[in-house]
Amino acid sequence: MNGVEAKSASDHTEVPMSQTSQSTFLAVFAVCLIYFAQLVNLVGAGAQGQTIATHFGETGNAVWLSAPITILTVVLGPIVSQAADYWGRKWFLVISTTFGAIGSIIVARASSMSMAIGGFTVLGVAYGTQPLLHTVTSEVLPRRWRAYGQATDMLSNCLGSVFGLLVGGALNRTSDPASDSFRTYYYITMAIFFVAAVLCALVYNPPAFDKQKQFTTSEKLGKLDWIGYFLLASGLVLFSVGLAWFKNPFEFSNPDVAVNFALGLGLAIALVIYESFFKRDGMFHHSLFNGNRNFSIALFCVFSEGVAFFAANTYFAFQVSVLYETDNLLVATRYSIILITAIAAALATGWYCAAAKKVRWATFVAFLVFVAFFACMATTTPQTSTPVWGYSILMGIGLGMTLTTLVTAAQLSTPPELIAIASGLIISIRSLGGTIGIAIYNALLNTELSQLADNIAGAVIPAGLSLGHLSNFIDALTTHDNASLIEIPGVTPEIIRLGTDALLNTYATAFRHIWTAAACFVALAAIVSVFLFDPQKEFNMHIDAPVEKEDNLYPA
């Protein structure tokens, strides 16, 4: 039989009380610092992306600053997770984090948009080990503390995001496209990645797994799912390119869109067939799905959570900056409310799961809160600045609760020897949701913004603006060039007000479509999450992969 026999720590009649030491908590701290660094960069790609794209005069390509990160997380996550069972976790973490430092230097020194995208692509390599971060914080701690471990991951996740938002906002408070502040930001990011890599190399020293010692290198390479990796990578890239070019600038009937989309979809179908019928022990290891329904449900729910998170990560700050605030530090402060709330929600949820040994209803409530957030955001207009301050709290609660419960539920429903592969699937499927979500949202945004010129014209031409000056008026209005705006013949304060209202209302409509689409995904996930069950027997004191030697772990 290919694969492993499904088992868990609860198969033992008695689980001895393990004792964790300083080395365990140092290992957890090291991987959390890596997570911190990754989120500083991810927020930079989102919040700084428009500024970087405008700096190089290629705003239409802003999506390609964050897309390589999500694509490489999806593609590399399963590869690294499977390979880490044969070569160990440590050096994958250290080397990939070093790539983060190198990519940050490239972005900081970028002289063109292509070079910036290249830097973010190198940075994306660091995210291939994101599943291992969730793996290590779970497997080195007692299973009953697993929710605490995932809450700690969320804590570092949110702290990195808050740091990135506040530092980025302080460096360029007015989104000045001529500013080089993003370079300073990415030198800071480089330093954090470098420190995280060095610390991990020094303090995380786990004993070797049996698989590391019992196979040769060629045997290990032969056990990896190369065909599956190829189908996943090529299919996802083609699918994302096709949707990214839709309405930017091509119609769906254009071969650049239709062919890429169709090929990507075809390769995705081929991947499903191959993993279902031809590869039982690949990145979609069948033993993960044979034990119980929790893992499958968690995968679907975390896909929806990925769609939701990347909607907020990419477009919440964007909407605030366009409709409500001109000071980037205030934009960052608004988004930081989400993250600070998420920290509190994650810690409370971790405590609840560990104490009550339950995950089901906490997950359901989390998705209901997500639905409420997106429903509220879908009602926003350029005049609803104050309520949006409160809506961010809803997003923070949902974000902090879902990842804590879903990763915990998935890992506790998984054979211990497959925890890395399981975590790889969870994080990759979450990023897949984000990748598909970003492509969908970008298409919705571009579709609405394609009507921007007509909407502005419909507002200002009847008010007296000459048709011959319309193009200059739109250019000055959309680039916030107030000096050029007032010099256009026939322009009055009333015409400027009407044009500005048309611009803001067009953006508000585009954002409304995005929030509505995200709400549909999380509403479905809320329904599906009801079918989770609480794996209470798995919340015990067994440690699956301790950092300590067994003699120190279970002293006489």
mmCIF file of N, CA and C in Angstrom, residues 54-97:
data_model
loop_
_atom_site.group_PDB
_atom_site.id
_atom_site.type_symbol
_atom_site.label_atom_id
_atom_site.label_comp_id
_atom_site.label_asym_id
_atom_site.label_seq_id
_atom_site.Cartn_x
_atom_site.Cartn_y
_atom_site.Cartn_z
ATOM 1 N N THR A 54 2.778 53.237 -9.466
ATOM 2 C CA THR A 54 2.667 54.621 -9.934
ATOM 3 C C THR A 54 4.048 55.245 -10.094
ATOM 4 N N HIS A 55 4.975 54.903 -9.201
ATOM 5 C CA HIS A 55 6.346 55.424 -9.264
ATOM 6 C C HIS A 55 6.991 55.089 -10.613
ATOM 7 N N PHE A 56 6.691 53.871 -11.115
ATOM 8 C CA PHE A 56 7.270 53.458 -12.398
ATOM 9 C C PHE A 56 6.305 53.662 -13.568
ATOM 10 N N GLY A 57 5.160 54.294 -13.321
ATOM 11 C CA GLY A 57 4.212 54.619 -14.382
ATOM 12 C C GLY A 57 3.509 53.415 -14.978
ATOM 13 N N GLU A 58 3.297 52.351 -14.177
ATOM 14 C CA GLU A 58 2.638 51.142 -14.680
ATOM 15 C C GLU A 58 1.587 50.664 -13.678
ATOM 16 N N THR A 59 0.567 51.507 -13.436
ATOM 17 C CA THR A 59 -0.447 51.180 -12.440
ATOM 18 C C THR A 59 -1.242 49.929 -12.816
ATOM 19 N N GLY A 60 -1.367 49.638 -14.103
ATOM 20 C CA GLY A 60 -2.114 48.458 -14.529
ATOM 21 C C GLY A 60 -1.452 47.158 -14.135
ATOM 22 N N ASN A 61 -0.158 47.211 -13.788
ATOM 23 C CA ASN A 61 0.578 46.006 -13.406
ATOM 24 C C ASN A 61 0.769 45.877 -11.896
ATOM 25 N N ALA A 62 0.045 46.696 -11.119
ATOM 26 C CA ALA A 62 0.204 46.652 -9.665
ATOM 27 C C ALA A 62 -0.131 45.281 -9.095
ATOM 28 N N VAL A 63 -1.087 44.593 -9.729
ATOM 29 C CA VAL A 63 -1.501 43.279 -9.227
ATOM 30 C C VAL A 63 -0.350 42.280 -9.259
ATOM 31 N N TRP A 64 0.653 42.508 -10.156
ATOM 32 C CA TRP A 64 1.760 41.566 -10.289
ATOM 33 C C TRP A 64 2.848 41.766 -9.241
ATOM 34 N N LEU A 65 2.607 42.658 -8.297
ATOM 35 C CA LEU A 65 3.516 42.760 -7.161
ATOM 36 C C LEU A 65 3.133 41.778 -6.060
ATOM 37 N N SER A 66 1.841 41.542 -5.872
ATOM 38 C CA SER A 66 1.379 40.588 -4.862
ATOM 39 C C SER A 66 1.093 39.211 -5.449
ATOM 40 N N ALA A 67 0.760 39.149 -6.748
ATOM 41 C CA ALA A 67 0.417 37.859 -7.362
ATOM 42 C C ALA A 67 1.544 36.826 -7.275
ATOM 43 N N PRO A 68 2.832 37.191 -7.522
ATOM 44 C CA PRO A 68 3.893 36.168 -7.408
ATOM 45 C C PRO A 68 3.969 35.543 -6.017
ATOM 46 N N ILE A 69 3.646 36.323 -4.992
ATOM 47 C CA ILE A 69 3.703 35.799 -3.627
ATOM 48 C C ILE A 69 2.640 34.722 -3.433
ATOM 49 N N THR A 70 1.404 35.032 -3.842
ATOM 50 C CA THR A 70 0.330 34.054 -3.649
ATOM 51 C C THR A 70 0.529 32.833 -4.541
ATOM 52 N N ILE A 71 0.991 33.061 -5.775
ATOM 53 C CA ILE A 71 1.204 31.937 -6.692
ATOM 54 C C ILE A 71 2.295 31.011 -6.157
ATOM 55 N N LEU A 72 3.414 31.579 -5.707
ATOM 56 C CA LEU A 72 4.519 30.744 -5.225
ATOM 57 C C LEU A 72 4.187 30.081 -3.889
ATOM 58 N N THR A 73 3.341 30.702 -3.093
ATOM 59 C CA THR A 73 2.888 30.027 -1.871
ATOM 60 C C THR A 73 2.116 28.774 -2.219
ATOM 61 N N VAL A 74 1.223 28.888 -3.205
ATOM 62 C CA VAL A 74 0.424 27.737 -3.637
ATOM 63 C C VAL A 74 1.311 26.664 -4.259
ATOM 64 N N VAL A 75 2.222 27.086 -5.129
ATOM 65 C CA VAL A 75 3.021 26.132 -5.895
ATOM 66 C C VAL A 75 4.096 25.474 -5.031
ATOM 67 N N LEU A 76 4.824 26.264 -4.258
ATOM 68 C CA LEU A 76 5.950 25.725 -3.494
ATOM 69 C C LEU A 76 5.528 25.074 -2.186
ATOM 70 N N GLY A 77 4.390 25.490 -1.629
ATOM 71 C CA GLY A 77 3.957 24.953 -0.340
ATOM 72 C C GLY A 77 3.895 23.436 -0.306
ATOM 73 N N PRO A 78 3.166 22.791 -1.231
ATOM 74 C CA PRO A 78 3.109 21.324 -1.216
ATOM 75 C C PRO A 78 4.458 20.666 -1.482
ATOM 76 N N ILE A 79 5.276 21.273 -2.350
ATOM 77 C CA ILE A 79 6.586 20.701 -2.662
ATOM 78 C C ILE A 79 7.468 20.693 -1.415
ATOM 79 N N VAL A 80 7.570 21.854 -0.779
ATOM 80 C CA VAL A 80 8.428 21.975 0.403
ATOM 81 C C VAL A 80 7.890 21.116 1.543
ATOM 82 N N SER A 81 6.577 21.091 1.706
ATOM 83 C CA SER A 81 5.989 20.311 2.798
ATOM 84 C C SER A 81 6.299 18.833 2.653
ATOM 85 N N GLN A 82 6.202 18.328 1.418
ATOM 86 C CA GLN A 82 6.496 16.914 1.187
ATOM 87 C C GLN A 82 7.994 16.658 1.314
ATOM 88 N N ALA A 83 8.806 17.544 0.757
ATOM 89 C CA ALA A 83 10.256 17.353 0.805
ATOM 90 C C ALA A 83 10.796 17.462 2.229
ATOM 91 N N ALA A 84 10.160 18.287 3.070
ATOM 92 C CA ALA A 84 10.637 18.481 4.436
ATOM 93 C C ALA A 84 10.528 17.213 5.275
ATOM 94 N N ASP A 85 9.664 16.284 4.865
ATOM 95 C CA ASP A 85 9.593 15.002 5.577
ATOM 96 C C ASP A 85 10.820 14.144 5.293
ATOM 97 N N TYR A 86 11.499 14.402 4.169
ATOM 98 C CA TYR A 86 12.658 13.594 3.774
ATOM 99 C C TYR A 86 13.996 14.275 4.060
ATOM 100 N N TRP A 87 14.012 15.600 4.083
ATOM 101 C CA TRP A 87 15.258 16.329 4.322
ATOM 102 C C TRP A 87 15.220 17.165 5.607
ATOM 103 N N GLY A 88 14.110 17.143 6.328
ATOM 104 C CA GLY A 88 13.996 17.915 7.558
ATOM 105 C C GLY A 88 13.461 19.315 7.306
ATOM 106 N N ARG A 89 13.022 19.969 8.374
ATOM 107 C CA ARG A 89 12.386 21.290 8.256
ATOM 108 C C ARG A 89 13.390 22.451 8.226
ATOM 109 N N LYS A 90 14.464 22.305 9.009
ATOM 110 C CA LYS A 90 15.298 23.455 9.361
ATOM 111 C C LYS A 90 15.834 24.219 8.161
ATOM 112 N N TRP A 91 16.530 23.519 7.251
ATOM 113 C CA TRP A 91 17.233 24.261 6.204
ATOM 114 C C TRP A 91 16.308 24.777 5.124
ATOM 115 N N PHE A 92 15.149 24.166 4.975
ATOM 116 C CA PHE A 92 14.147 24.771 4.095
ATOM 117 C C PHE A 92 13.721 26.128 4.663
ATOM 118 N N LEU A 93 13.520 26.189 5.973
ATOM 119 C CA LEU A 93 13.139 27.449 6.610
ATOM 120 C C LEU A 93 14.238 28.495 6.477
ATOM 121 N N VAL A 94 15.468 28.099 6.756
ATOM 122 C CA VAL A 94 16.584 29.053 6.749
ATOM 123 C C VAL A 94 16.859 29.571 5.335
ATOM 124 N N ILE A 95 16.956 28.659 4.366
ATOM 125 C CA ILE A 95 17.316 29.065 2.994
ATOM 126 C C ILE A 95 16.210 29.899 2.356
ATOM 127 N N SER A 96 14.958 29.484 2.528
ATOM 128 C CA SER A 96 13.866 30.244 1.915
ATOM 129 C C SER A 96 13.759 31.636 2.532
ATOM 130 N N THR A 97 14.002 31.753 3.829
ATOM 131 C CA THR A 97 13.956 33.067 4.473
ATOM 132 C C THR A 97 15.093 33.950 3.969
#
